[in-house]
PDB file of C-alpha atoms and ligand atoms in Angstrom:
ATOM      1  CA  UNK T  21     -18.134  20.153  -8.621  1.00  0.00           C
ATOM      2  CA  UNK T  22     -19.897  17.989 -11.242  1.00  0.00           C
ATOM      3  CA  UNK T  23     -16.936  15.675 -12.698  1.00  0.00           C
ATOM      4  CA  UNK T  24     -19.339  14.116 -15.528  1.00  0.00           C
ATOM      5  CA  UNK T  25     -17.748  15.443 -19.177  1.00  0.00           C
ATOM      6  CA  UNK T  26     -14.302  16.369 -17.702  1.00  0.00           C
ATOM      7  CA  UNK T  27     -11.406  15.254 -18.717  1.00  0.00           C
ATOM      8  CA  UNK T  28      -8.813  13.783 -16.247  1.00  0.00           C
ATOM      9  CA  UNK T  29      -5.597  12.602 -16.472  1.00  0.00           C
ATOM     10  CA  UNK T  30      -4.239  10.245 -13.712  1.00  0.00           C
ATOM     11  CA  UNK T  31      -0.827   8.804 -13.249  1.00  0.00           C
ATOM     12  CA  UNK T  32      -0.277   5.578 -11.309  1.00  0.00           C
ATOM     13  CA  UNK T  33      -3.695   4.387 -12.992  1.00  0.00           C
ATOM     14  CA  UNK T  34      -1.937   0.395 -12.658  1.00  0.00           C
ATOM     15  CA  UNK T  35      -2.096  -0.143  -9.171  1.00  0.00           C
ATOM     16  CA  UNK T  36      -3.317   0.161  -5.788  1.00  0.00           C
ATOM     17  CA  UNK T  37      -4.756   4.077  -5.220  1.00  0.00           C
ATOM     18  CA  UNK T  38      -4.290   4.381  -8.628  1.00  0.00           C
ATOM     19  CA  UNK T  39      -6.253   1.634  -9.793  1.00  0.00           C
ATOM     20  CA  UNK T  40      -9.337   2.061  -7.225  1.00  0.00           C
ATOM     21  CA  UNK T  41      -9.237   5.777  -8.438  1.00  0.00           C
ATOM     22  CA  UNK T  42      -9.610   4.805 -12.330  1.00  0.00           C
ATOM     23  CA  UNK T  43     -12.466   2.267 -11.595  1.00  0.00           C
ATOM     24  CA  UNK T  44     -14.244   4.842  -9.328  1.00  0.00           C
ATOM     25  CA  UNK T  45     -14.007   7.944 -11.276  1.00  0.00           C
ATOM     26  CA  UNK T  46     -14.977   5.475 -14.812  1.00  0.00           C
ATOM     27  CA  UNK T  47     -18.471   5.423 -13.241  1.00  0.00           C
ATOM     28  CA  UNK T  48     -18.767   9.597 -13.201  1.00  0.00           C
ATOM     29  CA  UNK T  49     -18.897   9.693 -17.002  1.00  0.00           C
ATOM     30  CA  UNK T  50     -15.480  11.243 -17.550  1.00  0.00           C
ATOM     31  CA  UNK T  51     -12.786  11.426 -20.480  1.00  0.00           C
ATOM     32  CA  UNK T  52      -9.434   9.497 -18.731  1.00  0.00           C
ATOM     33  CA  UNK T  53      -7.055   9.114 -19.387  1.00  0.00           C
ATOM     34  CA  UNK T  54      -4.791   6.693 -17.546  1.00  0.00           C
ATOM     35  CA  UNK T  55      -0.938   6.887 -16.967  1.00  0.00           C
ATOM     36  CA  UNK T  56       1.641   4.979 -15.894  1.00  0.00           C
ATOM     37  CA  UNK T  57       4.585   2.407 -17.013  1.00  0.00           C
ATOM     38  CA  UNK T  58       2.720  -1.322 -17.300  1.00  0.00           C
ATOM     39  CA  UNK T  59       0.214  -0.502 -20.796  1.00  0.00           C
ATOM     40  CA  UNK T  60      -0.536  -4.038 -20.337  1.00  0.00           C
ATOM     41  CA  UNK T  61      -2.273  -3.559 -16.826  1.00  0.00           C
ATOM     42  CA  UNK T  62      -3.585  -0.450 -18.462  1.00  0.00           C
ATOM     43  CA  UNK T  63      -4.863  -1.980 -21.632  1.00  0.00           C
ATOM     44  CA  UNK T  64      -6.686  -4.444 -19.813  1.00  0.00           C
ATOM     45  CA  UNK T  65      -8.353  -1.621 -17.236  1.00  0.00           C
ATOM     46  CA  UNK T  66      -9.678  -0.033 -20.711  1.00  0.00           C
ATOM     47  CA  UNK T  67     -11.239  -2.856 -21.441  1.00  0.00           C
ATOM     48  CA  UNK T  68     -12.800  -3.442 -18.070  1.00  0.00           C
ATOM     49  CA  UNK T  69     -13.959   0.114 -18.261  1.00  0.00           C
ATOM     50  CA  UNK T  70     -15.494   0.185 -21.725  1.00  0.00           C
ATOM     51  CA  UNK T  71     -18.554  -0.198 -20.737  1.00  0.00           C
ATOM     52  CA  UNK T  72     -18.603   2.662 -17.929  1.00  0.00           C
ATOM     53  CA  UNK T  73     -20.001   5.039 -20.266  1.00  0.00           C
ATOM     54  CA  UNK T  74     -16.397   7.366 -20.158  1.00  0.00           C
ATOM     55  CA  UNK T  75     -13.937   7.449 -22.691  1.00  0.00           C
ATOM     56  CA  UNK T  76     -10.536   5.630 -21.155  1.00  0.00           C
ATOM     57  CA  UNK T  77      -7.408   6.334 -22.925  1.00  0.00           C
ATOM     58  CA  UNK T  78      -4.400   3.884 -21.869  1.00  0.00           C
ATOM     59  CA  UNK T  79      -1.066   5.227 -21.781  1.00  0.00           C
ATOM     60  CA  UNK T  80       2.186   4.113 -21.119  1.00  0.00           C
ATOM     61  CA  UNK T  81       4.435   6.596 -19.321  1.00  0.00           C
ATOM     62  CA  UNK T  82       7.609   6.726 -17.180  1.00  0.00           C
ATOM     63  CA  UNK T  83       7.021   9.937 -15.317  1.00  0.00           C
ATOM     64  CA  UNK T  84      10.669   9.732 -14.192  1.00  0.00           C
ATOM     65  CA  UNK T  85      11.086  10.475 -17.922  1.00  0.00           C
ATOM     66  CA  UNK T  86      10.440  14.537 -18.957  1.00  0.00           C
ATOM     67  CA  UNK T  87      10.214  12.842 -22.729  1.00  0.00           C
ATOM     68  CA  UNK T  88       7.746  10.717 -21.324  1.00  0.00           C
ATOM     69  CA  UNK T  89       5.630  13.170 -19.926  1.00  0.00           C
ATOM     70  CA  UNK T  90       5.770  15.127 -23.172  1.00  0.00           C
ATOM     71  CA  UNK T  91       4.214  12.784 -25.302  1.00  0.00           C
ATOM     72  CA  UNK T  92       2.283  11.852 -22.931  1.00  0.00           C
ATOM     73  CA  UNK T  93       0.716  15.334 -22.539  1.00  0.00           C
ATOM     74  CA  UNK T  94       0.486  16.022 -25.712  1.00  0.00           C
ATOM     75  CA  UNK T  95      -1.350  12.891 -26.577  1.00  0.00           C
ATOM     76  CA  UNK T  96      -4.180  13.481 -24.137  1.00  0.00           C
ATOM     77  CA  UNK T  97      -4.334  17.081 -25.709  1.00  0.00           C
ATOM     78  CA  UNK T  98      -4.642  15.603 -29.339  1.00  0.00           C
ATOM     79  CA  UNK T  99      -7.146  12.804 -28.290  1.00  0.00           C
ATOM     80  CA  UNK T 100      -9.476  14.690 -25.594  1.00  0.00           C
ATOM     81  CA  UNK T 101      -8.786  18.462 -26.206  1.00  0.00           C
ATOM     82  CA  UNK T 102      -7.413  19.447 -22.912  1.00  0.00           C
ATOM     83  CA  UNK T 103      -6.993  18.276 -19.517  1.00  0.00           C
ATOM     84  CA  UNK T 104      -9.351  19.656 -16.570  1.00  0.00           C
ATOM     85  CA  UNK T 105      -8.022  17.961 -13.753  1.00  0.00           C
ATOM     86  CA  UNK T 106      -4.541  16.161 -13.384  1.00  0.00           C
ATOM     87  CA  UNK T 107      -4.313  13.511 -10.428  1.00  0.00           C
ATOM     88  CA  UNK T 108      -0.900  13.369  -9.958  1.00  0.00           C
ATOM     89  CA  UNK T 109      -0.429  10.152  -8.009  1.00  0.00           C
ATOM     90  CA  UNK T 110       2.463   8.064  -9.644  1.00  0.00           C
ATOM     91  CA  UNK T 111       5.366   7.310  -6.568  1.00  0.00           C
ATOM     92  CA  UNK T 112       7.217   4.233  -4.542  1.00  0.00           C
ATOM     93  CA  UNK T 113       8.597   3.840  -1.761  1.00  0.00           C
ATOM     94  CA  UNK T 114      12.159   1.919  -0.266  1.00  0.00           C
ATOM     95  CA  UNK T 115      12.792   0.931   3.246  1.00  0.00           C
ATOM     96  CA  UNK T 116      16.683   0.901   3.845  1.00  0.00           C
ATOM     97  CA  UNK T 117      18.880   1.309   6.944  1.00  0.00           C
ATOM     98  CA  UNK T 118      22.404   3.103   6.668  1.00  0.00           C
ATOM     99  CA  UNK T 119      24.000  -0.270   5.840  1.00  0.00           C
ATOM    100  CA  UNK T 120      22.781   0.109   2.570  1.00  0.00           C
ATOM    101  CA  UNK T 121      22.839   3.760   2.469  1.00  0.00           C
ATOM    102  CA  UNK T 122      22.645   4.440  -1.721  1.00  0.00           C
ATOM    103  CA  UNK T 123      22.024   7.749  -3.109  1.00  0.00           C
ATOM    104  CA  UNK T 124      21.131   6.095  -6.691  1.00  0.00           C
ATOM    105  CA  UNK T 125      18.070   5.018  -4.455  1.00  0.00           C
ATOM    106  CA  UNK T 126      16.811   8.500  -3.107  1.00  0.00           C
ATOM    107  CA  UNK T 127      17.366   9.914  -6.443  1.00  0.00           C
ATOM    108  CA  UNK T 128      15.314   7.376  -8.379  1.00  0.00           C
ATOM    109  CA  UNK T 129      12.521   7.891  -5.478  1.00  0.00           C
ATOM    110  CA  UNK T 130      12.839  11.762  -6.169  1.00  0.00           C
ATOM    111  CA  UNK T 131      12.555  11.620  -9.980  1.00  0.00           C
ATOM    112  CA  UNK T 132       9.385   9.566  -9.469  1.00  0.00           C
ATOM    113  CA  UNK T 133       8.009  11.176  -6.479  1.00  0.00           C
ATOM    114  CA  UNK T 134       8.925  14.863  -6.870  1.00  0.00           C
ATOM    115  CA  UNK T 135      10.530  15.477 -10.378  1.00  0.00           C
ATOM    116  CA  UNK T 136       7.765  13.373 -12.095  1.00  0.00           C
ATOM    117  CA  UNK T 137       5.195  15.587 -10.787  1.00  0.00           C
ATOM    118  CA  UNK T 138       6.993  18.592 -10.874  1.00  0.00           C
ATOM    119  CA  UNK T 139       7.604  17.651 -14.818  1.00  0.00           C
ATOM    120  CA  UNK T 140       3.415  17.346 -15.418  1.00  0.00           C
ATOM    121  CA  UNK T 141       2.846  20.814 -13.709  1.00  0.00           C
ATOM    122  CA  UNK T 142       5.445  22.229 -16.230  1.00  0.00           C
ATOM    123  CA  UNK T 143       3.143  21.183 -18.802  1.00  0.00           C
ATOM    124  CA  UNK T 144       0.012  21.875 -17.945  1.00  0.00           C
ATOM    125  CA  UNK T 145       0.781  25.848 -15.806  1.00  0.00           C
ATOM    126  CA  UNK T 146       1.277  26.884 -19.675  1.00  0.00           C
ATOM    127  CA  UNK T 147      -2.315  25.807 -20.611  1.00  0.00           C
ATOM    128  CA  UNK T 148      -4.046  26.239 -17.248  1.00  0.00           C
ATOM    129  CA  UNK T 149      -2.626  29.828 -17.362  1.00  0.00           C
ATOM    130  CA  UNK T 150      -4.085  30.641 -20.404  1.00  0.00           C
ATOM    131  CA  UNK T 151      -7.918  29.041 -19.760  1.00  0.00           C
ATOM    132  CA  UNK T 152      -7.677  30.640 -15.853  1.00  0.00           C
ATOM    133  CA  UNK T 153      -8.604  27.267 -14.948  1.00  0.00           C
ATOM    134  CA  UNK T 154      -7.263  23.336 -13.999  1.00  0.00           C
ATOM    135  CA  UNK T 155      -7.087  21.559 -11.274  1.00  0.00           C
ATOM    136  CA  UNK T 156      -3.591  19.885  -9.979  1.00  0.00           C
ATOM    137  CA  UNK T 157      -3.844  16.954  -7.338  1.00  0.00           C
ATOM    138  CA  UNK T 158      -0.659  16.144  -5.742  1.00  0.00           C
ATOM    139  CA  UNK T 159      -0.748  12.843  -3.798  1.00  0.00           C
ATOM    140  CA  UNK T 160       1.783  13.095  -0.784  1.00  0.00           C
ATOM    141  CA  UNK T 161       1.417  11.454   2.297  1.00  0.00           C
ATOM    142  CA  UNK T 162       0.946  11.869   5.758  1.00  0.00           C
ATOM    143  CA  UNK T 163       4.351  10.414   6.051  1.00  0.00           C
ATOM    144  CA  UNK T 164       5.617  13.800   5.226  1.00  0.00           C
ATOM    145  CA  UNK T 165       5.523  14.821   9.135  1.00  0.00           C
ATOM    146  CA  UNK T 166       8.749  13.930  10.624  1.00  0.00           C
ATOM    147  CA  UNK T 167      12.104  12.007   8.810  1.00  0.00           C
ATOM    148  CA  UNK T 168      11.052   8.018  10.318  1.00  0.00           C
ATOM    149  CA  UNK T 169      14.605   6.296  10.604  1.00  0.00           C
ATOM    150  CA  UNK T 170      14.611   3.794   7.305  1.00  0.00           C
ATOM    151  CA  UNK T 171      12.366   5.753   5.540  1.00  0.00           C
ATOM    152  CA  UNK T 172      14.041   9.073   5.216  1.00  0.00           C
ATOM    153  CA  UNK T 173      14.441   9.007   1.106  1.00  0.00           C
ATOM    154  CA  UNK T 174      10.392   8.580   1.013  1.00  0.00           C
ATOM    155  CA  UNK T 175       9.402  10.961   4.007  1.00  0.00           C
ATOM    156  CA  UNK T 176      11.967  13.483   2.517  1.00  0.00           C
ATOM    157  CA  UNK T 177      10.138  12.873  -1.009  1.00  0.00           C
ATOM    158  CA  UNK T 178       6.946  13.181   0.318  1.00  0.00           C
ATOM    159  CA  UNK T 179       8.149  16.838   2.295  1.00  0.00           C
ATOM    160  CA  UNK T 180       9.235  18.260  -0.291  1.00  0.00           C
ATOM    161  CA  UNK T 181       5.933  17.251  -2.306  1.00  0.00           C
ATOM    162  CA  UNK T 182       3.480  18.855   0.381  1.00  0.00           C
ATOM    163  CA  UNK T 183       5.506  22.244   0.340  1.00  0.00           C
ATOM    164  CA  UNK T 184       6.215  22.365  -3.674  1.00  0.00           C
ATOM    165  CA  UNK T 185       2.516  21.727  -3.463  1.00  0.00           C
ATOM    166  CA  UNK T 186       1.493  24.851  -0.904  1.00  0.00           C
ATOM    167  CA  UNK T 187       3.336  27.416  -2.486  1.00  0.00           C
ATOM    168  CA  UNK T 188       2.100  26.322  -5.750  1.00  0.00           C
ATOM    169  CA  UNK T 189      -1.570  26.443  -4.200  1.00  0.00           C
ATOM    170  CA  UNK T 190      -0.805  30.116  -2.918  1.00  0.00           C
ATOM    171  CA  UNK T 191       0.759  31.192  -5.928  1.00  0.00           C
ATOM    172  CA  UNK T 192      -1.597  29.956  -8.556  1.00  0.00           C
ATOM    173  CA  UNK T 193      -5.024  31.391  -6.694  1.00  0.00           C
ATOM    174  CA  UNK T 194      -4.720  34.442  -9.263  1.00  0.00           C
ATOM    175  CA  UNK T 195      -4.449  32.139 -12.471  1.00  0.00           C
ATOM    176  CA  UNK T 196      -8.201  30.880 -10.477  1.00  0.00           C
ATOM    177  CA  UNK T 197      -6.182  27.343 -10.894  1.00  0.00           C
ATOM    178  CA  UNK T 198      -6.917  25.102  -8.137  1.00  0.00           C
ATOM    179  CA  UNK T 199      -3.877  22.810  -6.049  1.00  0.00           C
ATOM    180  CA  UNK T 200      -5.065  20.068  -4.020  1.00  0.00           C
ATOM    181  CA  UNK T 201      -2.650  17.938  -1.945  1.00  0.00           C
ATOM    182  CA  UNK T 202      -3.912  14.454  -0.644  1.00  0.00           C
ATOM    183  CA  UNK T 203      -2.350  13.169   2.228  1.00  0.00           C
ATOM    184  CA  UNK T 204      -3.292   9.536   3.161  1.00  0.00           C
ATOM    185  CA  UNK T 205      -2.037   7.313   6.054  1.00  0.00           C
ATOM    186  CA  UNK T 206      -1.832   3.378   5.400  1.00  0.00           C
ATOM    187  CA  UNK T 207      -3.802   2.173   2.253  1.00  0.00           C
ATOM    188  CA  UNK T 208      -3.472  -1.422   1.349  1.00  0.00           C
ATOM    189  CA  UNK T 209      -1.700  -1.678  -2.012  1.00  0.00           C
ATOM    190  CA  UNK T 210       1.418  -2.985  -3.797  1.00  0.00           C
ATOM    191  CA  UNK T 211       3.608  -0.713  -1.971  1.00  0.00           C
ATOM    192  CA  UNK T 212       2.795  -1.195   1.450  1.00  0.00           C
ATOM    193  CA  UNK T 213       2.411  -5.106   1.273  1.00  0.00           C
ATOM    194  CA  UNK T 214       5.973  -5.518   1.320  1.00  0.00           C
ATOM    195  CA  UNK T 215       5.863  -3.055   5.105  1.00  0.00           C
ATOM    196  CA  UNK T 216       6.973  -5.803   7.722  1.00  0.00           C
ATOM    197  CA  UNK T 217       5.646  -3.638  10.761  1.00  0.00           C
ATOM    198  CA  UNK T 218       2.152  -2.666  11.746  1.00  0.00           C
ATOM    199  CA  UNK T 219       0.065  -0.505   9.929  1.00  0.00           C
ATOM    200  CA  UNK T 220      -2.573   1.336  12.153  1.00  0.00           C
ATOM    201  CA  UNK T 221      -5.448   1.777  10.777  1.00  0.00           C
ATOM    202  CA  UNK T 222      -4.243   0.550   7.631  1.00  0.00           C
ATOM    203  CA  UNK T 223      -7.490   0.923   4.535  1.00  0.00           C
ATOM    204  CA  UNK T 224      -8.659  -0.471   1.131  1.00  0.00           C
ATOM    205  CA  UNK T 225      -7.452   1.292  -1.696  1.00  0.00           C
ATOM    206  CA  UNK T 226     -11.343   1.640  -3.136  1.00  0.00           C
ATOM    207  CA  UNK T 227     -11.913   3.289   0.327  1.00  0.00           C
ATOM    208  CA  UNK T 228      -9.356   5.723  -0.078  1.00  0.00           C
ATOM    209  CA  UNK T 229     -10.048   6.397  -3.625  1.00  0.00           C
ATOM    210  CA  UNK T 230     -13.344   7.432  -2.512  1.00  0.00           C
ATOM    211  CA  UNK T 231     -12.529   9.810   0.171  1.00  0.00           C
ATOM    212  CA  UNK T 232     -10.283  11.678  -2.711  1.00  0.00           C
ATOM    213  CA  UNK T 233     -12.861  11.989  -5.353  1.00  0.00           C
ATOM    214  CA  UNK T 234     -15.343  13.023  -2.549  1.00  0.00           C
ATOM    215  CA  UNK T 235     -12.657  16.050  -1.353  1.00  0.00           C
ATOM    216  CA  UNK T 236     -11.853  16.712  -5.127  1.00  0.00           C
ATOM    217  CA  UNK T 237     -15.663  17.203  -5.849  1.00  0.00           C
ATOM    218  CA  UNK T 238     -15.187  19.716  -2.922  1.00  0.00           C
ATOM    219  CA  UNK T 239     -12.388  21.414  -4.374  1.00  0.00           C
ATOM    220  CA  UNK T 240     -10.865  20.853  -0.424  1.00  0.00           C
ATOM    221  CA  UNK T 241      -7.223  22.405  -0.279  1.00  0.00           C
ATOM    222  CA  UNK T 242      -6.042  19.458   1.914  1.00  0.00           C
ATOM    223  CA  UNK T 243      -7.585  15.985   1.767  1.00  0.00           C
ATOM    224  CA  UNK T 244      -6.261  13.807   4.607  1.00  0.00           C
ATOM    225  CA  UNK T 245      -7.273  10.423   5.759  1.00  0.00           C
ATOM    226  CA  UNK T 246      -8.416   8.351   8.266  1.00  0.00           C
ATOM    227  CA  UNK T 247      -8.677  11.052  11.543  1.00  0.00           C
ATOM    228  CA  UNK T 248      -6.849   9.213  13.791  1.00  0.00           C
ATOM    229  CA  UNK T 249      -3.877   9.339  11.521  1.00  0.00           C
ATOM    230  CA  UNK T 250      -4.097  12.740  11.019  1.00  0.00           C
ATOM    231  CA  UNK T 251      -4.175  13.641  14.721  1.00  0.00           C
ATOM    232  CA  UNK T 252      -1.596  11.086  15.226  1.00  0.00           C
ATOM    233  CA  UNK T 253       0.935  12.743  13.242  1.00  0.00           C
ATOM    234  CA  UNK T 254      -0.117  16.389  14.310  1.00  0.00           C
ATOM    235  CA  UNK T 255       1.005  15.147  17.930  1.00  0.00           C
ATOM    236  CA  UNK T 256       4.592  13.995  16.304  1.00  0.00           C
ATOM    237  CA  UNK T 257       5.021  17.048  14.254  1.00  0.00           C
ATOM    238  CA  UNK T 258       4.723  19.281  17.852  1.00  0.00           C
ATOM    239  CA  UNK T 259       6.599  17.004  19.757  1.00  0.00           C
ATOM    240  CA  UNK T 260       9.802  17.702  21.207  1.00  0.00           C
ATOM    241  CA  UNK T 261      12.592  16.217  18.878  1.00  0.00           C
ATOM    242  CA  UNK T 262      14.053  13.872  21.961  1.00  0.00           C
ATOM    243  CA  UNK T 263      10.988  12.919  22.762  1.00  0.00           C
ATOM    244  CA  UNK T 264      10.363  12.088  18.771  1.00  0.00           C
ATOM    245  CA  UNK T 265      13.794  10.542  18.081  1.00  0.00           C
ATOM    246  CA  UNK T 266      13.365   8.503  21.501  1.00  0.00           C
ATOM    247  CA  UNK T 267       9.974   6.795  20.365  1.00  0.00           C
ATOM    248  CA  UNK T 268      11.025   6.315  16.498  1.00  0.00           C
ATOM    249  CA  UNK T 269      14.724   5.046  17.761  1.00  0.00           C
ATOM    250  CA  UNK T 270      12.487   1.937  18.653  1.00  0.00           C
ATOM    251  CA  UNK T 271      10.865   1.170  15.261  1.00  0.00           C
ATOM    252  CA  UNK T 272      13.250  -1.626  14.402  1.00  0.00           C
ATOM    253  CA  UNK T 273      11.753  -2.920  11.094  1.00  0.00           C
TER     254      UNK T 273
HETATM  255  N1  NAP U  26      -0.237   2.993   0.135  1.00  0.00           N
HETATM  256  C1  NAP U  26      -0.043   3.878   1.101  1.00  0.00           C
HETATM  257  O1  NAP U  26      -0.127   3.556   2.305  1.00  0.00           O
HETATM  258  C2  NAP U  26       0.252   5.315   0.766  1.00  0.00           C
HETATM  259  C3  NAP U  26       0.238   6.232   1.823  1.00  0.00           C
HETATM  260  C4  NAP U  26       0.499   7.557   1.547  1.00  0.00           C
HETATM  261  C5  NAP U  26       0.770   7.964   0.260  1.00  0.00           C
HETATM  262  N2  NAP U  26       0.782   7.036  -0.746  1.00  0.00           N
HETATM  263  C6  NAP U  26       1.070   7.527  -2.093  1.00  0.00           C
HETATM  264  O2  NAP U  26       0.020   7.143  -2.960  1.00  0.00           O
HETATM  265  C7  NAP U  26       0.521   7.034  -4.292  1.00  0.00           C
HETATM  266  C8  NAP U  26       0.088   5.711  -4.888  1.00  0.00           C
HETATM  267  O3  NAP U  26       0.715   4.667  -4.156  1.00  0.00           O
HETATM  268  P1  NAP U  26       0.083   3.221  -3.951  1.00  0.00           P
HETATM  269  O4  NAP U  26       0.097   2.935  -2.509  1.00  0.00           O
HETATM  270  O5  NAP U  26      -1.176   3.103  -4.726  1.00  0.00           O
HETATM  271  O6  NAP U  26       1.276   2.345  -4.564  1.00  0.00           O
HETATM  272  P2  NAP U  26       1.316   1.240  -5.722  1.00  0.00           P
HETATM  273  O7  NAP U  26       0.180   0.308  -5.605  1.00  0.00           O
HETATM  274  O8  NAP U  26       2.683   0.702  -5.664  1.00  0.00           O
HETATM  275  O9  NAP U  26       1.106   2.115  -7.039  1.00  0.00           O
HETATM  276  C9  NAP U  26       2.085   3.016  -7.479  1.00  0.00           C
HETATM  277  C10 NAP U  26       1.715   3.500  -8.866  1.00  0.00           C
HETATM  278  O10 NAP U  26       2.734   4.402  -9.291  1.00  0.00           O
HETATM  279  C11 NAP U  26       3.163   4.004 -10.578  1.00  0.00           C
HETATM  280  N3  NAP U  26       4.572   4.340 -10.806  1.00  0.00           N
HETATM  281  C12 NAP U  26       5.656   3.994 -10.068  1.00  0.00           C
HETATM  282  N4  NAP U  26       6.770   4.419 -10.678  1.00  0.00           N
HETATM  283  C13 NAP U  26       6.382   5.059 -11.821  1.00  0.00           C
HETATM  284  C14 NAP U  26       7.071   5.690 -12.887  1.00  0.00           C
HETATM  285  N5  NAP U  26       8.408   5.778 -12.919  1.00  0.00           N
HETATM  286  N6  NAP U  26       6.334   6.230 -13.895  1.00  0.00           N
HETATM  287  C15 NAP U  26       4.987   6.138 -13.889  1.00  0.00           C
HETATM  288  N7  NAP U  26       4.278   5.557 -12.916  1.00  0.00           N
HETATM  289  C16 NAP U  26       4.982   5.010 -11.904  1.00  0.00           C
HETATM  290  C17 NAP U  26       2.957   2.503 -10.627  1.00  0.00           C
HETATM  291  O11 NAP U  26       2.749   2.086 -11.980  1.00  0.00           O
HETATM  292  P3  NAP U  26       3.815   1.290 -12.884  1.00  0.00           P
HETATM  293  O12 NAP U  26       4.647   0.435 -11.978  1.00  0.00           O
HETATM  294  O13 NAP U  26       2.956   0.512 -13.837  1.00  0.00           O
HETATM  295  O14 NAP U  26       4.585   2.366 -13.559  1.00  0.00           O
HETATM  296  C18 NAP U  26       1.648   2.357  -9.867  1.00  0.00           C
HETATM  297  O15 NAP U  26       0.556   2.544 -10.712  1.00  0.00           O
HETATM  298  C19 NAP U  26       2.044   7.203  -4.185  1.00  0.00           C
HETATM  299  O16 NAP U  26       2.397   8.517  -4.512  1.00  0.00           O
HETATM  300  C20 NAP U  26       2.321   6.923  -2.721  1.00  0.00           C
HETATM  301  O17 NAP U  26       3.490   7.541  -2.275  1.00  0.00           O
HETATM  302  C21 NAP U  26       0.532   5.719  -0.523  1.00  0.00           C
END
């Protein structure tokens, strides 16, 4: 697929996969628009981008926030038409033990990491329907495999994203409207500089952002990054739970 002339909306456009994504996909000659809650960061990016030869539209947006989203939606609409493909990429992460076991906490990283997408597809299904075409890109993670002690809000998050994701994929083949998930291991951004333990095969964000547009362009079901990774957690998703629950009883951090 040819991205030059389509319009694409991105969410997380401030940081990390987010950011390399918006400078990456300026150069293909698109109409972006670029989501997420810092407009400063993003006002800036326009400006670094002006002279891509795509239109960049900066806009500030708590995707937590169905309001938000709304306007949000609606102002991409008013300013570009309609949206061809949505990258849906906003999310965070927290790394807490049961000492400091707070729901508040896996509810905010739900309404960012599931609800906040869930809220964009509500908008755009209506629309998408109606042309019998659109393309939805979900960004999970290959953390989605198994429930890693600490990390169960995020994993959890990222589990539910990767099914609501499928069934959307199977569902939506007869509206000829396309559902991409993206799956990638250890990218070096915001979120995973504050990880205290080792990162295998841990990649730049411009790297990763690459390997996306590349599997959009291909209109791949599944794109999943680096190899090992993926192998890596194929082998803990078959393993046998004592044997999985003996190794990640170790991880410490
Ligand atoms: N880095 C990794 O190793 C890795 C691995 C697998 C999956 N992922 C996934 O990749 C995606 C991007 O993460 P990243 O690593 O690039 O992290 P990041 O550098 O921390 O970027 C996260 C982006 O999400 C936005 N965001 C957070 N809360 C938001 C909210 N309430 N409303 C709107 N936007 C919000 C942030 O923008 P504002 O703060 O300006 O709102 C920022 O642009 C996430 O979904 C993450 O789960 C990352």
């Amino acid at each position: 697929m040819d991205l030059r002339g389509k319009t694409i909306l991105l969410t997380g456009a401030s940081s990390g996969i987010g950011l390399a994504l918006s400078r990456l996909l300026a150069q293909e000659k698109v109409k972006l628009a670029l989501l997420a809650r810092r407009e400063n960061i993003l006002r800036r990016l326009a400006v670094e981008l002006k002279s891509s030869g795509s239109v960049i539209l900066p806009l500030q947006c708590d995707v937590s926030k169905k309001e938000d989203i709304r306007k949000s939606y609606l102002e991409v609409k008013s300013q570009f038409g309609q949206v061809d493909i949505a990258i849906l990429n906003s999310g965070f992460s927290h790394r807490a033990g049961v000492e400091h076991f707070e729901v508040d906490v896996a509810r905010d990283i739900f309404d960012v990491n599931v609800f906040g997408m869930l809220y964009f597809i509500e908008e755009l299904l209506p629309d998408f329907k109606c042309r019998k075409e659109g393309i939805i890109v979900g960004v999970s993670s290959l953390s989605d495999c198994r429930g890693f002690p600490r990390s169960g809000f995020y994993n959890a998050s990222k589990a539910a994203t990767t099914f609501l994701l499928e069934s959307l994929r199977i569902e939506l083949k007869k509206f000829n409207i396309k559902v991409i998930t993206v799956k990638p291991g250890f990218v070096k951004t915001e979120m995973t500089e504050r990880n205290q333990y080792h990162m295998p095969f841990l990649m730049p964000a411009d790297k990763a952002a690459g390997i996306i547009i590349k599997g959009i362009k291909k209109e791949k079901r599944l794109i999943q990054f680096p190899l090992p990774m993926v192998l890596g957690t194929k082998l803990l998703k078959a393993m046998p739970d004592f044997m999985f629950e003996m190794i990640a009883g170790r991880i410490k951090k």
